């Protein structure tokens, strides 16, 4: 018997649930790609992408997933033989570094302690030792989607400054943008890399880079530059140059709608909503972990992401759980990636998400745990509900005061 008939619930860390209004915004014919509405839509998106990243830096929109935006950031700033320092905290920064290595960049990895975020002091020490400034770029993710580590982007900038090091600071916010505070300008980020399909609630297919003046200056001498990704070509001022060819018309319609929704809610409100819903997920995982094999991957509660939670399953078969939840319950959980394959599952909690969606996902996960015979502590759903009630109760009191 299966209980999966009904709307399947996607609780993977990207793509996230696409709002109905965003899907509907795509349901119309193509338009002229050279003038009229497409120009206005492109310009308004470029303006609002600045707001979303809290920057005056120029955004670039690629018809690409996050990997494409990674490649754009690298090719526009680096030359063969340059060194990039990759700050590891899971899987994703490593992947970005592997891409750089294949292009001929020398890649050095600074490892974090197991299940911990990047240590800013270690970054400072490594950069101080690079007296000749061979390191041209520092690469880090704000949230690692495999480990669910959240890195302190402002603290890492402070470490780079304390070392007096001129390397470009490049930050991947693909799994955190729209979900968690990010201040490109205030935090001194030189290149921000994003994608549409996670916190930005848009179907997959758009990647973004924001490049500040230092990054645009690096672009003038980067010998890895190629035409499709090229920031200079794309800054040429003609509409078609924004996309180096045909605009992704329907994805732009979708993104326009998603940005309208995000900005109507308010960026801070969206960050606060993610924090509250993540609190509910953590309350449930904490309760489950009190008995049996389950545990948070991230050891320090302050380093847990507000957009995804990686749950270690010890000797229990996480893959069987995941398959059961999808087949029998209509809940799609994220699979364990890299070193976590088979021995973890991930709950995505990013984007267009409210309390019933999160509580439903937690309830269905608990059904799966019980049905699959995975031992777990009691009271997870009580704890999740109490967490949200406390959060909203406190907000209500603040409003009344
Ligand atoms: C999802 C993700 C990527 C890769 O994005 P794709 O669209 O799958 O290419 C890169 N970095 C982070 C942090 C991600 O979460």
mmCIF file of C-alpha atoms and ligand atoms in Angstrom:
data_model
loop_
_atom_site.group_PDB
_atom_site.id
_atom_site.type_symbol
_atom_site.label_atom_id
_atom_site.label_comp_id
_atom_site.label_asym_id
_atom_site.label_seq_id
_atom_site.Cartn_x
_atom_site.Cartn_y
_atom_site.Cartn_z
ATOM 1 C CA UNK A 1 0.000 0.000 0.000
ATOM 2 C CA UNK A 2 1.172 3.540 -0.772
ATOM 3 C CA UNK A 3 0.156 6.939 0.622
ATOM 4 C CA UNK A 4 1.940 8.837 -2.136
ATOM 5 C CA UNK A 5 -1.117 9.835 -4.172
ATOM 6 C CA UNK A 6 -1.416 13.639 -3.864
ATOM 7 C CA UNK A 7 1.024 16.491 -4.482
ATOM 8 C CA UNK A 8 4.545 15.115 -4.186
ATOM 9 C CA UNK A 9 6.548 17.238 -1.756
ATOM 10 C CA UNK A 10 10.073 18.105 -2.840
ATOM 11 C CA UNK A 11 12.277 18.485 0.257
ATOM 12 C CA UNK A 12 15.637 18.260 -1.524
ATOM 13 C CA UNK A 13 18.177 21.093 -1.273
ATOM 14 C CA UNK A 14 17.525 22.289 -4.777
ATOM 15 C CA UNK A 15 15.706 22.601 -6.950
ATOM 16 C CA UNK A 16 13.201 23.849 -4.396
ATOM 17 C CA UNK A 17 9.427 23.933 -4.717
ATOM 18 C CA UNK A 18 8.475 26.279 -7.561
ATOM 19 C CA UNK A 19 5.580 28.590 -6.618
ATOM 20 C CA UNK A 20 2.460 28.148 -8.773
ATOM 21 C CA UNK A 21 2.594 31.849 -9.697
ATOM 22 C CA UNK A 22 6.169 31.432 -10.976
ATOM 23 C CA UNK A 23 5.170 28.472 -13.129
ATOM 24 C CA UNK A 24 2.195 30.400 -14.471
ATOM 25 C CA UNK A 25 4.383 33.386 -15.351
ATOM 26 C CA UNK A 26 6.145 31.166 -17.910
ATOM 27 C CA UNK A 27 2.933 30.103 -19.615
ATOM 28 C CA UNK A 28 2.906 32.571 -22.494
ATOM 29 C CA UNK A 29 4.394 32.925 -25.987
ATOM 30 C CA UNK A 30 7.950 34.061 -26.682
ATOM 31 C CA UNK A 31 8.520 37.746 -27.327
ATOM 32 C CA UNK A 32 10.956 39.852 -29.366
ATOM 33 C CA UNK A 33 14.446 39.365 -27.931
ATOM 34 C CA UNK A 34 15.841 42.724 -29.116
ATOM 35 C CA UNK A 35 13.462 45.425 -27.895
ATOM 36 C CA UNK A 36 10.442 46.246 -25.779
ATOM 37 C CA UNK A 37 9.411 44.122 -22.819
ATOM 38 C CA UNK A 38 12.525 41.929 -22.852
ATOM 39 C CA UNK A 39 14.752 44.978 -22.342
ATOM 40 C CA UNK A 40 12.648 46.252 -19.451
ATOM 41 C CA UNK A 41 12.431 42.814 -17.873
ATOM 42 C CA UNK A 42 16.191 42.304 -18.144
ATOM 43 C CA UNK A 43 16.938 45.717 -16.660
ATOM 44 C CA UNK A 44 14.500 45.280 -13.786
ATOM 45 C CA UNK A 45 15.964 41.850 -12.997
ATOM 46 C CA UNK A 46 19.525 43.223 -13.031
ATOM 47 C CA UNK A 47 18.385 45.984 -10.657
ATOM 48 C CA UNK A 48 16.632 43.584 -8.271
ATOM 49 C CA UNK A 49 19.477 41.059 -8.319
ATOM 50 C CA UNK A 50 21.619 43.854 -6.878
ATOM 51 C CA UNK A 51 19.128 44.238 -4.031
ATOM 52 C CA UNK A 52 19.051 40.499 -3.380
ATOM 53 C CA UNK A 53 22.878 40.368 -3.077
ATOM 54 C CA UNK A 54 22.989 43.722 -1.210
ATOM 55 C CA UNK A 55 25.400 45.235 -3.659
ATOM 56 C CA UNK A 56 25.966 47.897 -6.256
ATOM 57 C CA UNK A 57 28.123 45.404 -8.210
ATOM 58 C CA UNK A 58 27.134 44.404 -11.751
ATOM 59 C CA UNK A 59 25.187 41.129 -11.942
ATOM 60 C CA UNK A 60 25.593 38.778 -14.914
ATOM 61 C CA UNK A 61 22.883 36.281 -15.848
ATOM 62 C CA UNK A 62 23.864 32.982 -17.471
ATOM 63 C CA UNK A 63 21.762 30.326 -19.133
ATOM 64 C CA UNK A 64 23.448 27.741 -16.936
ATOM 65 C CA UNK A 65 23.145 25.949 -13.636
ATOM 66 C CA UNK A 66 25.370 26.722 -10.668
ATOM 67 C CA UNK A 67 28.315 24.883 -12.220
ATOM 68 C CA UNK A 68 28.148 27.277 -15.157
ATOM 69 C CA UNK A 69 28.220 30.269 -12.825
ATOM 70 C CA UNK A 70 31.258 28.730 -11.092
ATOM 71 C CA UNK A 71 33.013 28.516 -14.451
ATOM 72 C CA UNK A 72 32.067 32.114 -15.220
ATOM 73 C CA UNK A 73 33.581 33.342 -11.955
ATOM 74 C CA UNK A 74 36.839 31.472 -12.598
ATOM 75 C CA UNK A 75 37.341 32.270 -16.283
ATOM 76 C CA UNK A 76 36.721 35.973 -15.783
ATOM 77 C CA UNK A 77 39.217 36.461 -12.973
ATOM 78 C CA UNK A 78 42.071 33.959 -13.248
ATOM 79 C CA UNK A 79 44.938 32.992 -15.534
ATOM 80 C CA UNK A 80 46.675 29.669 -16.105
ATOM 81 C CA UNK A 81 49.235 29.118 -13.363
ATOM 82 C CA UNK A 82 47.477 31.337 -10.812
ATOM 83 C CA UNK A 83 46.871 29.813 -7.387
ATOM 84 C CA UNK A 84 43.411 29.587 -5.835
ATOM 85 C CA UNK A 85 42.864 28.752 -2.179
ATOM 86 C CA UNK A 86 39.764 26.598 -1.684
ATOM 87 C CA UNK A 87 38.222 26.702 1.791
ATOM 88 C CA UNK A 88 36.735 23.245 2.234
ATOM 89 C CA UNK A 89 33.683 22.656 4.412
ATOM 90 C CA UNK A 90 31.982 19.768 2.630
ATOM 91 C CA UNK A 91 31.674 18.927 -1.050
ATOM 92 C CA UNK A 92 30.849 22.050 -2.997
ATOM 93 C CA UNK A 93 33.876 24.300 -2.635
ATOM 94 C CA UNK A 94 35.996 21.240 -3.508
ATOM 95 C CA UNK A 95 33.992 20.775 -6.710
ATOM 96 C CA UNK A 96 34.525 24.409 -7.621
ATOM 97 C CA UNK A 97 38.252 23.945 -7.013
ATOM 98 C CA UNK A 98 38.358 20.794 -9.163
ATOM 99 C CA UNK A 99 36.872 22.828 -11.980
ATOM 100 C CA UNK A 100 39.593 25.462 -11.529
ATOM 101 C CA UNK A 101 42.310 22.786 -11.517
ATOM 102 C CA UNK A 102 41.071 21.414 -14.835
ATOM 103 C CA UNK A 103 41.448 24.906 -16.316
ATOM 104 C CA UNK A 104 45.104 25.083 -15.327
ATOM 105 C CA UNK A 105 44.763 26.938 -12.024
ATOM 106 C CA UNK A 106 46.916 25.665 -9.154
ATOM 107 C CA UNK A 107 44.491 24.724 -6.427
ATOM 108 C CA UNK A 108 45.328 24.466 -2.768
ATOM 109 C CA UNK A 109 42.706 23.184 -0.339
ATOM 110 C CA UNK A 110 42.479 24.415 3.241
ATOM 111 C CA UNK A 111 40.590 21.688 5.097
ATOM 112 C CA UNK A 112 38.183 22.425 7.919
ATOM 113 C CA UNK A 113 37.998 20.190 10.978
ATOM 114 C CA UNK A 114 35.534 17.337 10.391
ATOM 115 C CA UNK A 115 31.904 18.481 10.620
ATOM 116 C CA UNK A 116 32.982 22.059 11.318
ATOM 117 C CA UNK A 117 32.864 25.321 9.372
ATOM 118 C CA UNK A 118 35.881 27.077 7.870
ATOM 119 C CA UNK A 119 38.064 28.495 10.661
ATOM 120 C CA UNK A 120 38.826 32.171 9.905
ATOM 121 C CA UNK A 121 42.032 31.997 11.994
ATOM 122 C CA UNK A 122 43.343 29.205 9.782
ATOM 123 C CA UNK A 123 42.569 31.328 6.714
ATOM 124 C CA UNK A 124 44.455 34.267 8.200
ATOM 125 C CA UNK A 125 47.466 32.101 9.057
ATOM 126 C CA UNK A 126 47.597 30.572 5.561
ATOM 127 C CA UNK A 127 47.363 33.953 3.847
ATOM 128 C CA UNK A 128 50.001 35.507 6.131
ATOM 129 C CA UNK A 129 52.362 32.720 5.054
ATOM 130 C CA UNK A 130 51.778 33.681 1.407
ATOM 131 C CA UNK A 131 54.078 36.703 1.621
ATOM 132 C CA UNK A 132 54.586 36.814 -2.163
ATOM 133 C CA UNK A 133 50.827 36.911 -2.765
ATOM 134 C CA UNK A 134 50.845 33.915 -5.115
ATOM 135 C CA UNK A 135 47.241 33.208 -4.097
ATOM 136 C CA UNK A 136 44.993 35.158 -6.445
ATOM 137 C CA UNK A 137 41.581 34.006 -5.239
ATOM 138 C CA UNK A 138 39.933 32.566 -2.132
ATOM 139 C CA UNK A 139 36.943 30.321 -2.908
ATOM 140 C CA UNK A 140 34.293 29.446 -0.321
ATOM 141 C CA UNK A 141 30.602 28.527 -0.133
ATOM 142 C CA UNK A 142 28.311 30.258 2.342
ATOM 143 C CA UNK A 143 26.314 27.053 2.797
ATOM 144 C CA UNK A 144 27.671 23.672 1.747
ATOM 145 C CA UNK A 145 24.694 21.725 0.482
ATOM 146 C CA UNK A 146 26.254 18.322 1.164
ATOM 147 C CA UNK A 147 27.428 18.879 4.749
ATOM 148 C CA UNK A 148 24.850 21.637 5.604
ATOM 149 C CA UNK A 149 27.657 23.719 7.100
ATOM 150 C CA UNK A 150 27.113 27.472 7.237
ATOM 151 C CA UNK A 151 30.331 29.498 6.933
ATOM 152 C CA UNK A 152 30.783 32.967 8.431
ATOM 153 C CA UNK A 153 31.463 35.031 5.318
ATOM 154 C CA UNK A 154 32.106 38.327 7.151
ATOM 155 C CA UNK A 155 34.571 36.679 9.538
ATOM 156 C CA UNK A 156 36.520 35.149 6.637
ATOM 157 C CA UNK A 157 36.753 38.600 5.007
ATOM 158 C CA UNK A 158 38.064 39.977 8.300
ATOM 159 C CA UNK A 159 40.692 37.216 8.296
ATOM 160 C CA UNK A 160 41.769 38.072 4.732
ATOM 161 C CA UNK A 161 42.062 41.740 5.730
ATOM 162 C CA UNK A 162 43.948 40.901 8.941
ATOM 163 C CA UNK A 163 46.505 39.089 6.788
ATOM 164 C CA UNK A 164 46.675 42.134 4.491
ATOM 165 C CA UNK A 165 46.168 39.840 1.510
ATOM 166 C CA UNK A 166 44.919 41.134 -1.871
ATOM 167 C CA UNK A 167 43.358 37.862 -3.175
ATOM 168 C CA UNK A 168 39.889 38.146 -4.686
ATOM 169 C CA UNK A 169 37.240 36.863 -2.303
ATOM 170 C CA UNK A 170 34.758 34.670 -4.209
ATOM 171 C CA UNK A 171 31.675 33.355 -2.441
ATOM 172 C CA UNK A 172 29.121 30.801 -3.642
ATOM 173 C CA UNK A 173 25.648 31.621 -2.253
ATOM 174 C CA UNK A 174 23.759 29.145 -4.436
ATOM 175 C CA UNK A 175 22.308 27.253 -1.463
ATOM 176 C CA UNK A 176 21.785 30.245 0.813
ATOM 177 C CA UNK A 177 20.675 33.254 -1.229
ATOM 178 C CA UNK A 178 17.212 34.402 -0.170
ATOM 179 C CA UNK A 179 17.428 32.088 2.865
ATOM 180 C CA UNK A 180 20.124 33.651 5.017
ATOM 181 C CA UNK A 181 21.672 37.080 5.501
ATOM 182 C CA UNK A 182 24.235 37.923 2.853
ATOM 183 C CA UNK A 183 25.762 41.388 2.348
ATOM 184 C CA UNK A 184 28.075 41.391 -0.653
ATOM 185 C CA UNK A 185 29.277 44.993 -0.239
ATOM 186 C CA UNK A 186 29.279 45.261 3.559
ATOM 187 C CA UNK A 187 31.167 41.977 3.831
ATOM 188 C CA UNK A 188 33.728 42.841 1.158
ATOM 189 C CA UNK A 189 32.928 40.027 -1.259
ATOM 190 C CA UNK A 190 34.509 40.566 -4.680
ATOM 191 C CA UNK A 191 32.625 37.918 -6.660
ATOM 192 C CA UNK A 192 29.305 36.359 -5.642
ATOM 193 C CA UNK A 193 28.052 33.236 -7.412
ATOM 194 C CA UNK A 194 24.364 32.319 -7.363
ATOM 195 C CA UNK A 195 21.731 30.153 -8.987
ATOM 196 C CA UNK A 196 17.998 30.519 -9.558
ATOM 197 C CA UNK A 197 16.612 27.184 -8.410
ATOM 198 C CA UNK A 198 17.118 27.167 -4.662
ATOM 199 C CA UNK A 199 16.224 30.151 -2.473
ATOM 200 C CA UNK A 200 15.220 32.135 -5.559
ATOM 201 C CA UNK A 201 12.304 29.757 -6.301
ATOM 202 C CA UNK A 202 12.797 29.654 -10.085
ATOM 203 C CA UNK A 203 13.019 26.526 -12.265
ATOM 204 C CA UNK A 204 16.648 25.435 -12.872
ATOM 205 C CA UNK A 205 18.578 26.993 -15.731
ATOM 206 C CA UNK A 206 19.859 30.398 -14.606
ATOM 207 C CA UNK A 207 23.196 31.067 -12.896
ATOM 208 C CA UNK A 208 24.490 34.425 -11.680
ATOM 209 C CA UNK A 209 27.729 36.224 -10.945
ATOM 210 C CA UNK A 210 28.035 39.603 -9.285
ATOM 211 C CA UNK A 211 31.423 41.237 -9.900
ATOM 212 C CA UNK A 212 32.661 44.343 -8.076
ATOM 213 C CA UNK A 213 35.230 46.789 -9.456
ATOM 214 C CA UNK A 214 38.207 44.732 -8.252
ATOM 215 C CA UNK A 215 36.793 41.663 -9.985
ATOM 216 C CA UNK A 216 36.039 43.602 -13.189
ATOM 217 C CA UNK A 217 39.632 44.872 -13.136
ATOM 218 C CA UNK A 218 40.922 41.294 -12.821
ATOM 219 C CA UNK A 219 38.795 40.397 -15.830
ATOM 220 C CA UNK A 220 40.830 42.720 -18.040
ATOM 221 C CA UNK A 221 43.920 40.525 -17.679
ATOM 222 C CA UNK A 222 42.440 37.067 -16.988
ATOM 223 C CA UNK A 223 43.755 34.731 -19.675
ATOM 224 C CA UNK A 224 41.090 32.087 -18.991
ATOM 225 C CA UNK A 225 38.452 34.467 -20.361
ATOM 226 C CA UNK A 226 36.203 32.967 -23.063
ATOM 227 C CA UNK A 227 33.489 34.698 -24.997
ATOM 228 C CA UNK A 228 30.376 33.082 -23.603
ATOM 229 C CA UNK A 229 31.153 33.868 -19.963
ATOM 230 C CA UNK A 230 32.970 37.165 -20.638
ATOM 231 C CA UNK A 231 31.959 40.018 -18.346
ATOM 232 C CA UNK A 232 33.398 42.601 -20.727
ATOM 233 C CA UNK A 233 31.423 41.391 -23.737
ATOM 234 C CA UNK A 234 28.286 41.158 -21.630
ATOM 235 C CA UNK A 235 28.759 44.733 -20.421
ATOM 236 C CA UNK A 236 28.708 46.042 -23.999
ATOM 237 C CA UNK A 237 25.301 47.676 -23.654
ATOM 238 C CA UNK A 238 23.381 45.884 -26.436
ATOM 239 C CA UNK A 239 20.458 43.816 -25.169
ATOM 240 C CA UNK A 240 21.670 40.577 -26.823
ATOM 241 C CA UNK A 241 25.081 40.976 -25.147
ATOM 242 C CA UNK A 242 23.497 40.529 -21.705
ATOM 243 C CA UNK A 243 22.994 36.874 -22.613
ATOM 244 C CA UNK A 244 25.623 36.450 -25.353
ATOM 245 C CA UNK A 245 22.755 35.480 -27.654
ATOM 246 C CA UNK A 246 19.083 34.662 -27.248
ATOM 247 C CA UNK A 247 17.636 35.585 -23.870
ATOM 248 C CA UNK A 248 16.128 32.766 -21.766
ATOM 249 C CA UNK A 249 12.757 34.475 -22.121
ATOM 250 C CA UNK A 250 10.609 32.143 -20.051
ATOM 251 C CA UNK A 251 13.103 31.709 -17.258
ATOM 252 C CA UNK A 252 13.300 35.498 -17.076
ATOM 253 C CA UNK A 253 9.496 35.689 -16.791
ATOM 254 C CA UNK A 254 9.719 33.134 -13.987
ATOM 255 C CA UNK A 255 12.583 34.902 -12.225
ATOM 256 C CA UNK A 256 10.809 38.259 -12.530
ATOM 257 C CA UNK A 257 7.797 36.779 -10.716
ATOM 258 C CA UNK A 258 9.945 35.062 -8.079
ATOM 259 C CA UNK A 259 11.846 38.289 -7.361
ATOM 260 C CA UNK A 260 8.518 40.143 -7.065
ATOM 261 C CA UNK A 261 7.431 37.584 -4.468
ATOM 262 C CA UNK A 262 10.711 37.688 -2.558
ATOM 263 C CA UNK A 263 10.906 41.494 -2.478
ATOM 264 C CA UNK A 264 7.210 41.802 -1.540
ATOM 265 C CA UNK A 265 7.854 39.538 1.437
ATOM 266 C CA UNK A 266 11.050 41.469 2.167
ATOM 267 C CA UNK A 267 14.511 39.981 2.196
ATOM 268 C CA UNK A 268 14.846 40.206 5.995
ATOM 269 C CA UNK A 269 11.425 38.621 6.437
ATOM 270 C CA UNK A 270 12.430 35.756 4.133
ATOM 271 C CA UNK A 271 15.666 35.266 6.128
ATOM 272 C CA UNK A 272 13.649 35.267 9.384
ATOM 273 C CA UNK A 273 11.133 32.780 7.953
ATOM 274 C CA UNK A 274 13.957 30.432 6.963
ATOM 275 C CA UNK A 275 15.521 30.768 10.415
ATOM 276 C CA UNK A 276 12.226 29.888 12.095
ATOM 277 C CA UNK A 277 11.487 26.916 9.827
ATOM 278 C CA UNK A 278 15.081 25.686 10.154
ATOM 279 C CA UNK A 279 14.610 25.899 13.923
ATOM 280 C CA UNK A 280 11.660 23.526 13.614
ATOM 281 C CA UNK A 281 13.703 21.084 11.530
ATOM 282 C CA UNK A 282 16.561 21.210 14.040
ATOM 283 C CA UNK A 283 14.146 20.680 16.949
ATOM 284 C CA UNK A 284 12.851 17.543 15.259
ATOM 285 C CA UNK A 285 16.290 16.210 14.310
ATOM 286 C CA UNK A 286 17.485 16.922 17.854
ATOM 287 C CA UNK A 287 14.637 14.858 19.298
ATOM 288 C CA UNK A 288 15.178 11.989 16.850
ATOM 289 C CA UNK A 289 18.879 11.992 17.682
ATOM 290 C CA UNK A 290 18.271 11.574 21.421
ATOM 291 C CA UNK A 291 17.917 7.812 20.925
ATOM 292 C CA UNK A 292 19.262 5.573 18.155
ATOM 293 C CA UNK A 293 21.682 6.155 15.262
ATOM 294 C CA UNK A 294 20.573 9.535 13.872
ATOM 295 C CA UNK A 295 22.649 12.655 14.433
ATOM 296 C CA UNK A 296 23.269 16.125 13.030
ATOM 297 C CA UNK A 297 26.240 16.191 10.707
ATOM 298 C CA UNK A 298 27.178 19.704 11.823
ATOM 299 C CA UNK A 299 28.574 19.574 15.357
ATOM 300 C CA UNK A 300 28.322 23.238 16.372
ATOM 301 C CA UNK A 301 24.697 24.493 16.402
ATOM 302 C CA UNK A 302 25.902 27.956 15.295
ATOM 303 C CA UNK A 303 27.292 26.440 12.097
ATOM 304 C CA UNK A 304 24.022 24.778 10.981
ATOM 305 C CA UNK A 305 22.502 26.112 7.752
ATOM 306 C CA UNK A 306 19.027 27.632 7.580
ATOM 307 C CA UNK A 307 18.362 26.111 4.160
ATOM 308 C CA UNK A 308 19.343 22.433 4.446
ATOM 309 C CA UNK A 309 19.985 19.912 7.220
ATOM 310 C CA UNK A 310 22.180 16.842 6.756
ATOM 311 C CA UNK A 311 21.176 13.992 9.065
ATOM 312 C CA UNK A 312 23.704 11.210 9.629
ATOM 313 C CA UNK A 313 22.103 7.792 9.894
ATOM 314 C CA UNK A 314 24.931 5.750 11.435
ATOM 315 C CA UNK A 315 24.403 2.067 10.655
ATOM 316 C CA UNK A 316 20.809 2.622 9.501
ATOM 317 C CA UNK A 317 20.130 2.502 5.757
ATOM 318 C CA UNK A 318 19.377 6.117 4.799
ATOM 319 C CA UNK A 319 18.971 5.209 1.161
ATOM 320 C CA UNK A 320 16.185 2.714 1.988
ATOM 321 C CA UNK A 321 14.492 5.410 4.064
ATOM 322 C CA UNK A 322 14.729 7.932 1.265
ATOM 323 C CA UNK A 323 13.273 5.526 -1.279
ATOM 324 C CA UNK A 324 10.488 4.497 1.091
ATOM 325 C CA UNK A 325 9.539 8.127 1.756
ATOM 326 C CA UNK A 326 9.292 8.896 -1.935
ATOM 327 C CA UNK A 327 7.510 5.706 -2.993
ATOM 328 C CA UNK A 328 5.090 5.273 -0.120
ATOM 329 C CA UNK A 329 4.647 8.789 1.277
ATOM 330 C CA UNK A 330 5.176 11.238 -1.593
ATOM 331 C CA UNK A 331 8.047 12.944 0.246
ATOM 332 C CA UNK A 332 11.275 13.472 -1.692
ATOM 333 C CA UNK A 333 14.227 13.770 0.708
ATOM 334 C CA UNK A 334 17.753 14.623 -0.426
ATOM 335 C CA UNK A 335 20.271 11.831 -0.726
ATOM 336 C CA UNK A 336 23.635 11.865 0.981
ATOM 337 C CA UNK A 337 26.387 13.237 -1.278
ATOM 338 C CA UNK A 338 30.084 12.421 -1.502
ATOM 339 C CA UNK A 339 31.465 11.089 1.773
ATOM 340 C CA UNK A 340 27.882 11.072 3.100
ATOM 341 C CA UNK A 341 26.482 8.723 0.421
ATOM 342 C CA UNK A 342 24.279 5.960 1.887
ATOM 343 C CA UNK A 343 24.847 7.036 5.477
ATOM 344 C CA UNK A 344 22.898 10.268 5.593
ATOM 345 C CA UNK A 345 19.852 11.990 4.206
ATOM 346 C CA UNK A 346 19.184 15.676 3.730
ATOM 347 C CA UNK A 347 16.118 17.763 4.374
ATOM 348 C CA UNK A 348 15.957 20.810 2.129
ATOM 349 C CA UNK A 349 14.164 23.770 3.699
ATOM 350 C CA UNK A 350 14.718 26.588 1.226
ATOM 351 C CA UNK A 351 12.581 28.863 -0.897
ATOM 352 C CA UNK A 352 8.809 28.845 -1.108
ATOM 353 C CA UNK A 353 8.085 27.124 2.149
ATOM 354 C CA UNK A 354 5.646 27.543 5.005
ATOM 355 C CA UNK A 355 4.853 25.824 8.293
ATOM 356 C CA UNK A 356 2.549 23.068 6.973
ATOM 357 C CA UNK A 357 5.095 22.170 4.299
ATOM 358 C CA UNK A 358 7.891 21.792 6.863
ATOM 359 C CA UNK A 359 5.769 20.113 9.528
ATOM 360 C CA UNK A 360 4.340 17.787 6.877
ATOM 361 C CA UNK A 361 7.834 16.845 5.695
ATOM 362 C CA UNK A 362 8.975 16.186 9.270
ATOM 363 C CA UNK A 363 5.853 14.140 10.017
ATOM 364 C CA UNK A 364 6.285 12.064 6.875
ATOM 365 C CA UNK A 365 9.986 11.544 7.658
ATOM 366 C CA UNK A 366 9.024 10.253 11.094
ATOM 367 C CA UNK A 367 6.536 7.831 9.507
ATOM 368 C CA UNK A 368 9.374 6.646 7.284
ATOM 369 C CA UNK A 369 11.764 6.198 10.207
ATOM 370 C CA UNK A 370 9.240 4.104 12.122
ATOM 371 C CA UNK A 371 8.134 2.050 9.118
ATOM 372 C CA UNK A 372 11.765 1.352 8.121
ATOM 373 C CA UNK A 373 12.609 0.309 11.675
ATOM 374 C CA UNK A 374 15.136 3.092 12.274
ATOM 375 C CA UNK A 375 15.289 3.770 15.992
ATOM 376 C CA UNK A 376 14.755 7.418 16.947
ATOM 377 C CA UNK A 377 13.924 9.558 19.956
ATOM 378 C CA UNK A 378 10.322 10.547 20.678
ATOM 379 C CA UNK A 379 8.667 13.962 20.592
ATOM 380 C CA UNK A 380 10.158 15.342 17.373
ATOM 381 C CA UNK A 381 6.912 16.727 16.000
ATOM 382 C CA UNK A 382 5.956 18.189 19.372
ATOM 383 C CA UNK A 383 9.354 19.848 19.538
ATOM 384 C CA UNK A 384 9.070 21.245 16.006
ATOM 385 C CA UNK A 385 5.597 22.647 16.641
ATOM 386 C CA UNK A 386 6.654 24.108 19.993
ATOM 387 C CA UNK A 387 9.637 25.761 18.307
ATOM 388 C CA UNK A 388 7.453 27.502 15.728
ATOM 389 C CA UNK A 389 4.888 28.491 18.347
ATOM 390 C CA UNK A 390 7.574 30.001 20.565
ATOM 391 C CA UNK A 391 9.006 31.880 17.593
ATOM 392 C CA UNK A 392 5.653 33.313 16.516
ATOM 393 C CA UNK A 393 4.561 33.946 20.101
ATOM 394 C CA UNK A 394 7.664 36.032 20.734
ATOM 395 C CA UNK A 395 7.104 37.971 17.499
ATOM 396 C CA UNK A 396 3.481 38.609 18.492
ATOM 397 C CA UNK A 397 4.577 39.990 21.866
ATOM 398 C CA UNK A 398 7.120 42.259 20.180
ATOM 399 C CA UNK A 399 4.408 43.600 17.875
ATOM 400 C CA UNK A 400 2.005 44.235 20.750
ATOM 401 C CA UNK A 401 4.683 46.033 22.792
HETATM 402 C C1 LIG B 1 23.467 23.367 -5.866
HETATM 403 C C2 LIG B 1 24.788 23.975 -5.586
HETATM 404 C C3 LIG B 1 25.765 24.127 -6.582
HETATM 405 C C4 LIG B 1 25.621 23.570 -7.944
HETATM 406 O O1 LIG B 1 24.539 24.077 -8.621
HETATM 407 P P1 LIG B 1 24.015 23.302 -9.913
HETATM 408 O O2 LIG B 1 22.878 24.153 -10.328
HETATM 409 O O3 LIG B 1 23.593 21.946 -9.441
HETATM 410 O O4 LIG B 1 25.109 23.254 -10.893
HETATM 411 C C5 LIG B 1 26.940 24.769 -6.258
HETATM 412 N N1 LIG B 1 27.172 25.221 -5.021
HETATM 413 C C6 LIG B 1 26.267 25.075 -4.038
HETATM 414 C C7 LIG B 1 26.576 25.589 -2.676
HETATM 415 C C8 LIG B 1 25.061 24.432 -4.296
HETATM 416 O O5 LIG B 1 24.174 24.269 -3.306
#
